[in-house]
Amino acid sequence: MQDHEVIDRAAERWASGERAEALASLRTRVRAAPAALDVRLALVERYRELGAPDQAGRWGLAVPGLTTPEEQDRAARLFAASGVDASELAMFLVLPEGTALPAEAAALLPEIDRYRKVFQQKAYARWRGADLSADRLGDVIEGALIVALCSWLVTLAIVWGGSILGAQMTGFARWAALLSLTFCGLFSGMVAFRRGSAGRPWVAVAWGAACLALFVGVLRLLALATEHDGVIRFAWEH
């Protein structure tokens, strides 16, 4: 099939609403024959009609002077987000084999590196919930949660082990539970503060209420221990 036939058939599909098929046929032709200028120009125009400057830039950078500054910038962002190496830029732009990298494409290399760093930072921020240098509170919250979970697991293991050996573990279990409740309260309070700082007041109120309830329980258990010389004993045990 000749280039003009590919363009005409793509135009027919485009007119009938089969835009994805039209674009696919043009892309396939350009990949098979990167030097097919008319097909490449038709592909760029179709992407411009769709309002896709990133793709228009990608396919148009092979032609000097064709792409706009916006299309070049969006193409740089697209390349940076693709994760491919800079040495693969010619393949990404589907340049004819042996063709030197166009000056407009070569000029984008610093922008590509800059966007790649920006995307890496954003990806890390999404994973961590905040930038590392500004997320000290997040580290403390994680630490409190880990300590609370570990203390609960250790307590469970000791209580079960002692019970199997016939030891009296009630007192130890209650003090260990008091410690775990304290860490849970700290965790809830820090989460409440963080959510409040992030502009989520209702979530902060919920975590704050949990923090208050936990510390009320902790204070009550401490009061019982004070009343009974260090032994946490409930009213029904008198």
JSON list of C-alpha atoms in Angstrom, two decimals:
[
{"chain": "A", "resi": 1, "resn": "MET", "atom": "CA", "xyz": [0.00, 0.00, 0.00]},
{"chain": "A", "resi": 2, "resn": "GLN", "atom": "CA", "xyz": [1.34, 3.42, -0.98]},
{"chain": "A", "resi": 3, "resn": "ASP", "atom": "CA", "xyz": [1.68, 6.30, 1.48]},
{"chain": "A", "resi": 4, "resn": "HIS", "atom": "CA", "xyz": [-1.15, 8.29, -0.09]},
{"chain": "A", "resi": 5, "resn": "GLU", "atom": "CA", "xyz": [-3.43, 5.26, 0.20]},
{"chain": "A", "resi": 6, "resn": "VAL", "atom": "CA", "xyz": [-2.62, 4.91, 3.89]},
{"chain": "A", "resi": 7, "resn": "ILE", "atom": "CA", "xyz": [-3.37, 8.61, 4.39]},
{"chain": "A", "resi": 8, "resn": "ASP", "atom": "CA", "xyz": [-6.63, 8.43, 2.44]},
{"chain": "A", "resi": 9, "resn": "ARG", "atom": "CA", "xyz": [-7.85, 5.35, 4.26]},
{"chain": "A", "resi": 10, "resn": "ALA", "atom": "CA", "xyz": [-6.95, 6.91, 7.62]},
{"chain": "A", "resi": 11, "resn": "ALA", "atom": "CA", "xyz": [-8.89, 10.03, 6.60]},
{"chain": "A", "resi": 12, "resn": "GLU", "atom": "CA", "xyz": [-11.94, 7.92, 5.79]},
{"chain": "A", "resi": 13, "resn": "ARG", "atom": "CA", "xyz": [-11.77, 6.18, 9.15]},
{"chain": "A", "resi": 14, "resn": "TRP", "atom": "CA", "xyz": [-11.30, 9.51, 10.89]},
{"chain": "A", "resi": 15, "resn": "ALA", "atom": "CA", "xyz": [-14.36, 10.95, 9.17]},
{"chain": "A", "resi": 16, "resn": "SER", "atom": "CA", "xyz": [-16.46, 7.92, 10.14]},
{"chain": "A", "resi": 17, "resn": "GLY", "atom": "CA", "xyz": [-15.48, 8.25, 13.80]},
{"chain": "A", "resi": 18, "resn": "GLU", "atom": "CA", "xyz": [-12.90, 5.46, 13.86]},
{"chain": "A", "resi": 19, "resn": "ARG", "atom": "CA", "xyz": [-10.20, 7.74, 15.20]},
{"chain": "A", "resi": 20, "resn": "ALA", "atom": "CA", "xyz": [-8.24, 5.13, 17.13]},
{"chain": "A", "resi": 21, "resn": "GLU", "atom": "CA", "xyz": [-8.03, 2.93, 14.05]},
{"chain": "A", "resi": 22, "resn": "ALA", "atom": "CA", "xyz": [-6.99, 5.88, 11.89]},
{"chain": "A", "resi": 23, "resn": "LEU", "atom": "CA", "xyz": [-4.20, 6.83, 14.28]},
{"chain": "A", "resi": 24, "resn": "ALA", "atom": "CA", "xyz": [-3.07, 3.22, 14.57]},
{"chain": "A", "resi": 25, "resn": "SER", "atom": "CA", "xyz": [-2.77, 2.84, 10.81]},
{"chain": "A", "resi": 26, "resn": "LEU", "atom": "CA", "xyz": [-0.72, 6.02, 10.50]},
{"chain": "A", "resi": 27, "resn": "ARG", "atom": "CA", "xyz": [1.57, 5.05, 13.38]},
{"chain": "A", "resi": 28, "resn": "THR", "atom": "CA", "xyz": [2.09, 1.60, 11.92]},
{"chain": "A", "resi": 29, "resn": "ARG", "atom": "CA", "xyz": [3.08, 3.11, 8.60]},
{"chain": "A", "resi": 30, "resn": "VAL", "atom": "CA", "xyz": [5.53, 5.57, 10.17]},
{"chain": "A", "resi": 31, "resn": "ARG", "atom": "CA", "xyz": [7.15, 2.82, 12.21]},
{"chain": "A", "resi": 32, "resn": "ALA", "atom": "CA", "xyz": [7.52, 0.68, 9.10]},
{"chain": "A", "resi": 33, "resn": "ALA", "atom": "CA", "xyz": [8.83, 3.60, 7.03]},
{"chain": "A", "resi": 34, "resn": "PRO", "atom": "CA", "xyz": [10.15, 6.38, 9.32]},
{"chain": "A", "resi": 35, "resn": "ALA", "atom": "CA", "xyz": [11.10, 8.47, 6.29]},
{"chain": "A", "resi": 36, "resn": "ALA", "atom": "CA", "xyz": [7.50, 8.62, 5.07]},
{"chain": "A", "resi": 37, "resn": "LEU", "atom": "CA", "xyz": [7.17, 12.37, 5.59]},
{"chain": "A", "resi": 38, "resn": "ASP", "atom": "CA", "xyz": [3.60, 12.78, 4.32]},
{"chain": "A", "resi": 39, "resn": "VAL", "atom": "CA", "xyz": [2.30, 10.06, 6.63]},
{"chain": "A", "resi": 40, "resn": "ARG", "atom": "CA", "xyz": [4.15, 11.55, 9.59]},
{"chain": "A", "resi": 41, "resn": "LEU", "atom": "CA", "xyz": [2.71, 15.00, 8.86]},
{"chain": "A", "resi": 42, "resn": "ALA", "atom": "CA", "xyz": [-0.78, 13.51, 8.63]},
{"chain": "A", "resi": 43, "resn": "LEU", "atom": "CA", "xyz": [-0.27, 11.78, 11.98]},
{"chain": "A", "resi": 44, "resn": "VAL", "atom": "CA", "xyz": [0.89, 14.99, 13.64]},
{"chain": "A", "resi": 45, "resn": "GLU", "atom": "CA", "xyz": [-2.12, 16.89, 12.29]},
{"chain": "A", "resi": 46, "resn": "ARG", "atom": "CA", "xyz": [-4.50, 14.25, 13.61]},
{"chain": "A", "resi": 47, "resn": "TYR", "atom": "CA", "xyz": [-2.97, 14.49, 17.07]},
{"chain": "A", "resi": 48, "resn": "ARG", "atom": "CA", "xyz": [-3.26, 18.26, 16.92]},
{"chain": "A", "resi": 49, "resn": "GLU", "atom": "CA", "xyz": [-6.94, 17.90, 16.11]},
{"chain": "A", "resi": 50, "resn": "LEU", "atom": "CA", "xyz": [-7.30, 15.72, 19.20]},
{"chain": "A", "resi": 51, "resn": "GLY", "atom": "CA", "xyz": [-5.54, 18.30, 21.36]},
{"chain": "A", "resi": 52, "resn": "ALA", "atom": "CA", "xyz": [-2.65, 15.93, 22.19]},
{"chain": "A", "resi": 53, "resn": "PRO", "atom": "CA", "xyz": [0.50, 18.10, 22.03]},
{"chain": "A", "resi": 54, "resn": "ASP", "atom": "CA", "xyz": [2.64, 15.41, 23.66]},
{"chain": "A", "resi": 55, "resn": "GLN", "atom": "CA", "xyz": [2.02, 12.94, 20.84]},
{"chain": "A", "resi": 56, "resn": "ALA", "atom": "CA", "xyz": [2.17, 15.65, 18.20]},
{"chain": "A", "resi": 57, "resn": "GLY", "atom": "CA", "xyz": [5.60, 16.57, 19.55]},
{"chain": "A", "resi": 58, "resn": "ARG", "atom": "CA", "xyz": [6.76, 12.99, 19.71]},
{"chain": "A", "resi": 59, "resn": "TRP", "atom": "CA", "xyz": [5.95, 12.26, 16.09]},
{"chain": "A", "resi": 60, "resn": "GLY", "atom": "CA", "xyz": [6.76, 15.73, 14.78]},
{"chain": "A", "resi": 61, "resn": "LEU", "atom": "CA", "xyz": [10.24, 16.31, 16.22]},
{"chain": "A", "resi": 62, "resn": "ALA", "atom": "CA", "xyz": [11.72, 14.31, 13.37]},
{"chain": "A", "resi": 63, "resn": "VAL", "atom": "CA", "xyz": [10.78, 17.20, 11.06]},
{"chain": "A", "resi": 64, "resn": "PRO", "atom": "CA", "xyz": [12.77, 20.41, 11.80]},
{"chain": "A", "resi": 65, "resn": "GLY", "atom": "CA", "xyz": [10.58, 23.43, 12.44]},
{"chain": "A", "resi": 66, "resn": "LEU", "atom": "CA", "xyz": [7.35, 21.46, 12.59]},
{"chain": "A", "resi": 67, "resn": "THR", "atom": "CA", "xyz": [6.63, 21.33, 16.30]},
{"chain": "A", "resi": 68, "resn": "THR", "atom": "CA", "xyz": [5.61, 24.21, 18.55]},
{"chain": "A", "resi": 69, "resn": "PRO", "atom": "CA", "xyz": [7.34, 25.04, 21.85]},
{"chain": "A", "resi": 70, "resn": "GLU", "atom": "CA", "xyz": [4.39, 23.53, 23.73]},
{"chain": "A", "resi": 71, "resn": "GLU", "atom": "CA", "xyz": [4.60, 20.31, 21.74]},
{"chain": "A", "resi": 72, "resn": "GLN", "atom": "CA", "xyz": [8.33, 20.09, 22.35]},
{"chain": "A", "resi": 73, "resn": "ASP", "atom": "CA", "xyz": [7.84, 20.59, 26.09]},
{"chain": "A", "resi": 74, "resn": "ARG", "atom": "CA", "xyz": [5.08, 17.99, 26.28]},
{"chain": "A", "resi": 75, "resn": "ALA", "atom": "CA", "xyz": [7.17, 15.55, 24.25]},
{"chain": "A", "resi": 76, "resn": "ALA", "atom": "CA", "xyz": [10.02, 16.03, 26.76]},
{"chain": "A", "resi": 77, "resn": "ARG", "atom": "CA", "xyz": [7.63, 15.25, 29.61]},
{"chain": "A", "resi": 78, "resn": "LEU", "atom": "CA", "xyz": [6.32, 12.22, 27.77]},
{"chain": "A", "resi": 79, "resn": "PHE", "atom": "CA", "xyz": [9.82, 10.89, 27.20]},
{"chain": "A", "resi": 80, "resn": "ALA", "atom": "CA", "xyz": [10.84, 11.49, 30.83]},
{"chain": "A", "resi": 81, "resn": "ALA", "atom": "CA", "xyz": [7.73, 9.67, 32.07]},
{"chain": "A", "resi": 82, "resn": "SER", "atom": "CA", "xyz": [8.31, 6.72, 29.74]},
{"chain": "A", "resi": 83, "resn": "GLY", "atom": "CA", "xyz": [11.31, 5.56, 31.74]},
{"chain": "A", "resi": 84, "resn": "VAL", "atom": "CA", "xyz": [13.48, 4.86, 28.70]},
{"chain": "A", "resi": 85, "resn": "ASP", "atom": "CA", "xyz": [17.14, 5.85, 28.53]},
{"chain": "A", "resi": 86, "resn": "ALA", "atom": "CA", "xyz": [18.31, 8.99, 26.75]},
{"chain": "A", "resi": 87, "resn": "SER", "atom": "CA", "xyz": [20.17, 6.84, 24.24]},
{"chain": "A", "resi": 88, "resn": "GLU", "atom": "CA", "xyz": [16.79, 5.56, 23.08]},
{"chain": "A", "resi": 89, "resn": "LEU", "atom": "CA", "xyz": [15.44, 8.99, 22.17]},
{"chain": "A", "resi": 90, "resn": "ALA", "atom": "CA", "xyz": [15.92, 8.39, 18.43]},
{"chain": "A", "resi": 91, "resn": "MET", "atom": "CA", "xyz": [13.92, 5.17, 18.67]},
{"chain": "A", "resi": 92, "resn": "PHE", "atom": "CA", "xyz": [11.27, 6.90, 20.78]},
{"chain": "A", "resi": 93, "resn": "LEU", "atom": "CA", "xyz": [10.87, 9.58, 18.10]},
{"chain": "A", "resi": 94, "resn": "VAL", "atom": "CA", "xyz": [10.87, 6.89, 15.37]},
{"chain": "A", "resi": 95, "resn": "LEU", "atom": "CA", "xyz": [13.64, 8.56, 13.38]},
{"chain": "A", "resi": 96, "resn": "PRO", "atom": "CA", "xyz": [14.88, 7.02, 10.13]},
{"chain": "A", "resi": 97, "resn": "GLU", "atom": "CA", "xyz": [17.83, 4.71, 10.72]},
{"chain": "A", "resi": 98, "resn": "GLY", "atom": "CA", "xyz": [21.15, 6.50, 10.58]},
{"chain": "A", "resi": 99, "resn": "THR", "atom": "CA", "xyz": [19.54, 9.93, 10.95]},
{"chain": "A", "resi": 100, "resn": "ALA", "atom": "CA", "xyz": [21.22, 12.36, 13.34]},
{"chain": "A", "resi": 101, "resn": "LEU", "atom": "CA", "xyz": [19.16, 13.55, 16.26]},
{"chain": "A", "resi": 102, "resn": "PRO", "atom": "CA", "xyz": [17.38, 16.77, 15.18]},
{"chain": "A", "resi": 103, "resn": "ALA", "atom": "CA", "xyz": [18.63, 19.94, 16.87]},
{"chain": "A", "resi": 104, "resn": "GLU", "atom": "CA", "xyz": [15.21, 20.59, 18.45]},
{"chain": "A", "resi": 105, "resn": "ALA", "atom": "CA", "xyz": [15.20, 17.10, 19.95]},
{"chain": "A", "resi": 106, "resn": "ALA", "atom": "CA", "xyz": [18.80, 17.37, 21.19]},
{"chain": "A", "resi": 107, "resn": "ALA", "atom": "CA", "xyz": [17.96, 20.71, 22.82]},
{"chain": "A", "resi": 108, "resn": "LEU", "atom": "CA", "xyz": [15.30, 18.93, 24.91]},
{"chain": "A", "resi": 109, "resn": "LEU", "atom": "CA", "xyz": [17.77, 16.64, 26.68]},
{"chain": "A", "resi": 110, "resn": "PRO", "atom": "CA", "xyz": [18.27, 18.98, 29.69]},
{"chain": "A", "resi": 111, "resn": "GLU", "atom": "CA", "xyz": [14.49, 19.37, 30.01]},
{"chain": "A", "resi": 112, "resn": "ILE", "atom": "CA", "xyz": [14.03, 15.61, 29.82]},
{"chain": "A", "resi": 113, "resn": "ASP", "atom": "CA", "xyz": [16.52, 15.15, 32.67]},
{"chain": "A", "resi": 114, "resn": "ARG", "atom": "CA", "xyz": [14.78, 17.83, 34.71]},
{"chain": "A", "resi": 115, "resn": "TYR", "atom": "CA", "xyz": [11.35, 16.28, 34.21]},
{"chain": "A", "resi": 116, "resn": "ARG", "atom": "CA", "xyz": [12.69, 12.83, 35.06]},
{"chain": "A", "resi": 117, "resn": "LYS", "atom": "CA", "xyz": [13.97, 14.12, 38.41]},
{"chain": "A", "resi": 118, "resn": "VAL", "atom": "CA", "xyz": [10.65, 15.85, 39.08]},
{"chain": "A", "resi": 119, "resn": "PHE", "atom": "CA", "xyz": [8.69, 12.67, 38.35]},
{"chain": "A", "resi": 120, "resn": "GLN", "atom": "CA", "xyz": [11.00, 10.61, 40.55]},
{"chain": "A", "resi": 121, "resn": "GLN", "atom": "CA", "xyz": [10.50, 13.04, 43.43]},
{"chain": "A", "resi": 122, "resn": "LYS", "atom": "CA", "xyz": [6.73, 12.97, 42.95]},
{"chain": "A", "resi": 123, "resn": "ALA", "atom": "CA", "xyz": [6.69, 9.19, 42.82]},
{"chain": "A", "resi": 124, "resn": "TYR", "atom": "CA", "xyz": [8.65, 9.06, 46.08]},
{"chain": "A", "resi": 125, "resn": "ALA", "atom": "CA", "xyz": [6.33, 11.61, 47.66]},
{"chain": "A", "resi": 126, "resn": "ARG", "atom": "CA", "xyz": [3.27, 9.53, 46.68]},
{"chain": "A", "resi": 127, "resn": "TRP", "atom": "CA", "xyz": [4.85, 6.44, 48.18]},
{"chain": "A", "resi": 128, "resn": "ARG", "atom": "CA", "xyz": [5.91, 8.12, 51.41]},
{"chain": "A", "resi": 129, "resn": "GLY", "atom": "CA", "xyz": [3.00, 10.54, 51.69]},
{"chain": "A", "resi": 130, "resn": "ALA", "atom": "CA", "xyz": [5.34, 13.54, 51.85]},
{"chain": "A", "resi": 131, "resn": "ASP", "atom": "CA", "xyz": [8.83, 14.67, 50.98]},
{"chain": "A", "resi": 132, "resn": "LEU", "atom": "CA", "xyz": [11.50, 12.96, 53.11]},
{"chain": "A", "resi": 133, "resn": "SER", "atom": "CA", "xyz": [12.99, 16.21, 54.37]},
{"chain": "A", "resi": 134, "resn": "ALA", "atom": "CA", "xyz": [9.56, 17.47, 55.45]},
{"chain": "A", "resi": 135, "resn": "ASP", "atom": "CA", "xyz": [8.14, 14.24, 56.82]},
{"chain": "A", "resi": 136, "resn": "ARG", "atom": "CA", "xyz": [9.79, 13.90, 60.21]},
{"chain": "A", "resi": 137, "resn": "LEU", "atom": "CA", "xyz": [6.39, 13.56, 61.84]},
{"chain": "A", "resi": 138, "resn": "GLY", "atom": "CA", "xyz": [5.57, 10.72, 59.48]},
{"chain": "A", "resi": 139, "resn": "ASP", "atom": "CA", "xyz": [8.70, 8.88, 60.62]},
{"chain": "A", "resi": 140, "resn": "VAL", "atom": "CA", "xyz": [7.69, 9.33, 64.26]},
{"chain": "A", "resi": 141, "resn": "ILE", "atom": "CA", "xyz": [4.16, 8.10, 63.54]},
{"chain": "A", "resi": 142, "resn": "GLU", "atom": "CA", "xyz": [5.49, 5.01, 61.82]},
{"chain": "A", "resi": 143, "resn": "GLY", "atom": "CA", "xyz": [7.83, 4.41, 64.73]},
{"chain": "A", "resi": 144, "resn": "ALA", "atom": "CA", "xyz": [5.00, 4.66, 67.26]},
{"chain": "A", "resi": 145, "resn": "LEU", "atom": "CA", "xyz": [2.87, 2.23, 65.28]},
{"chain": "A", "resi": 146, "resn": "ILE", "atom": "CA", "xyz": [5.71, -0.27, 64.94]},
{"chain": "A", "resi": 147, "resn": "VAL", "atom": "CA", "xyz": [6.51, -0.09, 68.66]},
{"chain": "A", "resi": 148, "resn": "ALA", "atom": "CA", "xyz": [2.83, -0.55, 69.55]},
{"chain": "A", "resi": 149, "resn": "LEU", "atom": "CA", "xyz": [2.49, -3.60, 67.31]},
{"chain": "A", "resi": 150, "resn": "CYS", "atom": "CA", "xyz": [5.75, -5.12, 68.48]},
{"chain": "A", "resi": 151, "resn": "SER", "atom": "CA", "xyz": [4.90, -4.59, 72.16]},
{"chain": "A", "resi": 152, "resn": "TRP", "atom": "CA", "xyz": [1.52, -6.23, 71.63]},
{"chain": "A", "resi": 153, "resn": "LEU", "atom": "CA", "xyz": [3.06, -9.23, 69.87]},
{"chain": "A", "resi": 154, "resn": "VAL", "atom": "CA", "xyz": [5.76, -9.63, 72.53]},
{"chain": "A", "resi": 155, "resn": "THR", "atom": "CA", "xyz": [3.14, -9.36, 75.27]},
{"chain": "A", "resi": 156, "resn": "LEU", "atom": "CA", "xyz": [1.00, -11.99, 73.60]},
{"chain": "A", "resi": 157, "resn": "ALA", "atom": "CA", "xyz": [3.95, -14.36, 73.28]},
{"chain": "A", "resi": 158, "resn": "ILE", "atom": "CA", "xyz": [5.04, -13.91, 76.90]},
{"chain": "A", "resi": 159, "resn": "VAL", "atom": "CA", "xyz": [1.53, -14.31, 78.30]},
{"chain": "A", "resi": 160, "resn": "TRP", "atom": "CA", "xyz": [0.84, -17.44, 76.30]},
{"chain": "A", "resi": 161, "resn": "GLY", "atom": "CA", "xyz": [4.25, -18.86, 77.13]},
{"chain": "A", "resi": 162, "resn": "GLY", "atom": "CA", "xyz": [3.85, -18.16, 80.82]},
{"chain": "A", "resi": 163, "resn": "SER", "atom": "CA", "xyz": [0.35, -19.62, 80.88]},
{"chain": "A", "resi": 164, "resn": "ILE", "atom": "CA", "xyz": [1.58, -22.82, 79.25]},
{"chain": "A", "resi": 165, "resn": "LEU", "atom": "CA", "xyz": [4.28, -23.09, 81.92]},
{"chain": "A", "resi": 166, "resn": "GLY", "atom": "CA", "xyz": [1.72, -22.52, 84.68]},
{"chain": "A", "resi": 167, "resn": "ALA", "atom": "CA", "xyz": [2.90, -19.03, 85.69]},
{"chain": "A", "resi": 168, "resn": "GLN", "atom": "CA", "xyz": [0.53, -16.30, 86.90]},
{"chain": "A", "resi": 169, "resn": "MET", "atom": "CA", "xyz": [0.59, -13.77, 84.05]},
{"chain": "A", "resi": 170, "resn": "THR", "atom": "CA", "xyz": [-2.40, -11.55, 84.85]},
{"chain": "A", "resi": 171, "resn": "GLY", "atom": "CA", "xyz": [-0.43, -8.69, 86.37]},
{"chain": "A", "resi": 172, "resn": "PHE", "atom": "CA", "xyz": [2.18, -8.66, 83.64]},
{"chain": "A", "resi": 173, "resn": "ALA", "atom": "CA", "xyz": [-0.48, -8.81, 80.93]},
{"chain": "A", "resi": 174, "resn": "ARG", "atom": "CA", "xyz": [-2.30, -5.79, 82.36]},
{"chain": "A", "resi": 175, "resn": "TRP", "atom": "CA", "xyz": [0.84, -3.65, 82.60]},
{"chain": "A", "resi": 176, "resn": "ALA", "atom": "CA", "xyz": [1.89, -4.67, 79.13]},
{"chain": "A", "resi": 177, "resn": "ALA", "atom": "CA", "xyz": [-1.58, -3.80, 77.85]},
{"chain": "A", "resi": 178, "resn": "LEU", "atom": "CA", "xyz": [-1.23, -0.42, 79.54]},
{"chain": "A", "resi": 179, "resn": "LEU", "atom": "CA", "xyz": [2.03, 0.18, 77.67]},
{"chain": "A", "resi": 180, "resn": "SER", "atom": "CA", "xyz": [0.47, -0.84, 74.36]},
{"chain": "A", "resi": 181, "resn": "LEU", "atom": "CA", "xyz": [-2.50, 1.46, 74.95]},
{"chain": "A", "resi": 182, "resn": "THR", "atom": "CA", "xyz": [-0.08, 4.32, 75.63]},
{"chain": "A", "resi": 183, "resn": "PHE", "atom": "CA", "xyz": [1.70, 3.83, 72.31]},
{"chain": "A", "resi": 184, "resn": "CYS", "atom": "CA", "xyz": [-1.63, 3.55, 70.51]},
{"chain": "A", "resi": 185, "resn": "GLY", "atom": "CA", "xyz": [-2.73, 6.80, 72.08]},
{"chain": "A", "resi": 186, "resn": "LEU", "atom": "CA", "xyz": [0.47, 8.52, 70.98]},
{"chain": "A", "resi": 187, "resn": "PHE", "atom": "CA", "xyz": [-0.01, 7.15, 67.47]},
{"chain": "A", "resi": 188, "resn": "SER", "atom": "CA", "xyz": [-3.60, 8.41, 67.32]},
{"chain": "A", "resi": 189, "resn": "GLY", "atom": "CA", "xyz": [-2.61, 11.83, 68.60]},
{"chain": "A", "resi": 190, "resn": "MET", "atom": "CA", "xyz": [0.15, 12.28, 66.04]},
{"chain": "A", "resi": 191, "resn": "VAL", "atom": "CA", "xyz": [-2.11, 11.16, 63.20]},
{"chain": "A", "resi": 192, "resn": "ALA", "atom": "CA", "xyz": [-4.74, 13.63, 64.39]},
{"chain": "A", "resi": 193, "resn": "PHE", "atom": "CA", "xyz": [-2.16, 16.43, 64.35]},
{"chain": "A", "resi": 194, "resn": "ARG", "atom": "CA", "xyz": [-0.95, 15.46, 60.90]},
{"chain": "A", "resi": 195, "resn": "ARG", "atom": "CA", "xyz": [-4.45, 15.27, 59.42]},
{"chain": "A", "resi": 196, "resn": "GLY", "atom": "CA", "xyz": [-5.31, 18.61, 60.97]},
{"chain": "A", "resi": 197, "resn": "SER", "atom": "CA", "xyz": [-2.18, 20.19, 59.47]},
{"chain": "A", "resi": 198, "resn": "ALA", "atom": "CA", "xyz": [-3.18, 18.76, 56.08]},
{"chain": "A", "resi": 199, "resn": "GLY", "atom": "CA", "xyz": [-6.54, 20.51, 56.17]},
{"chain": "A", "resi": 200, "resn": "ARG", "atom": "CA", "xyz": [-8.68, 17.45, 56.99]},
{"chain": "A", "resi": 201, "resn": "PRO", "atom": "CA", "xyz": [-10.42, 18.55, 60.20]},
{"chain": "A", "resi": 202, "resn": "TRP", "atom": "CA", "xyz": [-13.05, 15.80, 60.42]},
{"chain": "A", "resi": 203, "resn": "VAL", "atom": "CA", "xyz": [-10.45, 13.06, 60.09]},
{"chain": "A", "resi": 204, "resn": "ALA", "atom": "CA", "xyz": [-8.34, 14.87, 62.68]},
{"chain": "A", "resi": 205, "resn": "VAL", "atom": "CA", "xyz": [-11.32, 15.02, 65.06]},
{"chain": "A", "resi": 206, "resn": "ALA", "atom": "CA", "xyz": [-11.91, 11.26, 64.69]},
{"chain": "A", "resi": 207, "resn": "TRP", "atom": "CA", "xyz": [-8.30, 10.42, 65.44]},
{"chain": "A", "resi": 208, "resn": "GLY", "atom": "CA", "xyz": [-8.26, 12.96, 68.27]},
{"chain": "A", "resi": 209, "resn": "ALA", "atom": "CA", "xyz": [-11.32, 11.30, 69.84]},
{"chain": "A", "resi": 210, "resn": "ALA", "atom": "CA", "xyz": [-9.58, 7.92, 69.64]},
{"chain": "A", "resi": 211, "resn": "CYS", "atom": "CA", "xyz": [-6.50, 9.43, 71.27]},
{"chain": "A", "resi": 212, "resn": "LEU", "atom": "CA", "xyz": [-8.59, 10.90, 74.08]},
{"chain": "A", "resi": 213, "resn": "ALA", "atom": "CA", "xyz": [-10.43, 7.63, 74.71]},
{"chain": "A", "resi": 214, "resn": "LEU", "atom": "CA", "xyz": [-7.18, 5.67, 74.85]},
{"chain": "A", "resi": 215, "resn": "PHE", "atom": "CA", "xyz": [-5.53, 8.05, 77.29]},
{"chain": "A", "resi": 216, "resn": "VAL", "atom": "CA", "xyz": [-8.63, 8.09, 79.50]},
{"chain": "A", "resi": 217, "resn": "GLY", "atom": "CA", "xyz": [-8.28, 4.31, 79.68]},
{"chain": "A", "resi": 218, "resn": "VAL", "atom": "CA", "xyz": [-4.56, 4.60, 80.45]},
{"chain": "A", "resi": 219, "resn": "LEU", "atom": "CA", "xyz": [-5.18, 7.11, 83.25]},
{"chain": "A", "resi": 220, "resn": "ARG", "atom": "CA", "xyz": [-7.90, 4.92, 84.72]},
{"chain": "A", "resi": 221, "resn": "LEU", "atom": "CA", "xyz": [-5.59, 1.90, 84.79]},
{"chain": "A", "resi": 222, "resn": "LEU", "atom": "CA", "xyz": [-2.85, 3.99, 86.42]},
{"chain": "A", "resi": 223, "resn": "ALA", "atom": "CA", "xyz": [-5.35, 5.16, 89.03]},
{"chain": "A", "resi": 224, "resn": "LEU", "atom": "CA", "xyz": [-6.24, 1.54, 89.81]},
{"chain": "A", "resi": 225, "resn": "ALA", "atom": "CA", "xyz": [-2.55, 0.65, 90.15]},
{"chain": "A", "resi": 226, "resn": "THR", "atom": "CA", "xyz": [-2.03, 3.60, 92.51]},
{"chain": "A", "resi": 227, "resn": "GLU", "atom": "CA", "xyz": [-4.96, 2.49, 94.69]},
{"chain": "A", "resi": 228, "resn": "HIS", "atom": "CA", "xyz": [-3.63, -1.06, 95.02]},
{"chain": "A", "resi": 229, "resn": "ASP", "atom": "CA", "xyz": [0.09, -0.57, 95.51]},
{"chain": "A", "resi": 230, "resn": "GLY", "atom": "CA", "xyz": [1.13, -1.15, 91.91]},
{"chain": "A", "resi": 231, "resn": "VAL", "atom": "CA", "xyz": [-1.36, -3.90, 91.15]},
{"chain": "A", "resi": 232, "resn": "ILE", "atom": "CA", "xyz": [-3.96, -3.18, 88.46]},
{"chain": "A", "resi": 233, "resn": "ARG", "atom": "CA", "xyz": [-7.06, -4.62, 90.07]},
{"chain": "A", "resi": 234, "resn": "PHE", "atom": "CA", "xyz": [-10.63, -4.01, 88.91]},
{"chain": "A", "resi": 235, "resn": "ALA", "atom": "CA", "xyz": [-13.63, -3.35, 91.14]},
{"chain": "A", "resi": 236, "resn": "TRP", "atom": "CA", "xyz": [-15.15, -6.82, 90.68]},
{"chain": "A", "resi": 237, "resn": "GLU", "atom": "CA", "xyz": [-11.92, -8.40, 91.93]},
{"chain": "A", "resi": 238, "resn": "HIS", "atom": "CA", "xyz": [-12.11, -6.85, 95.42]}
]
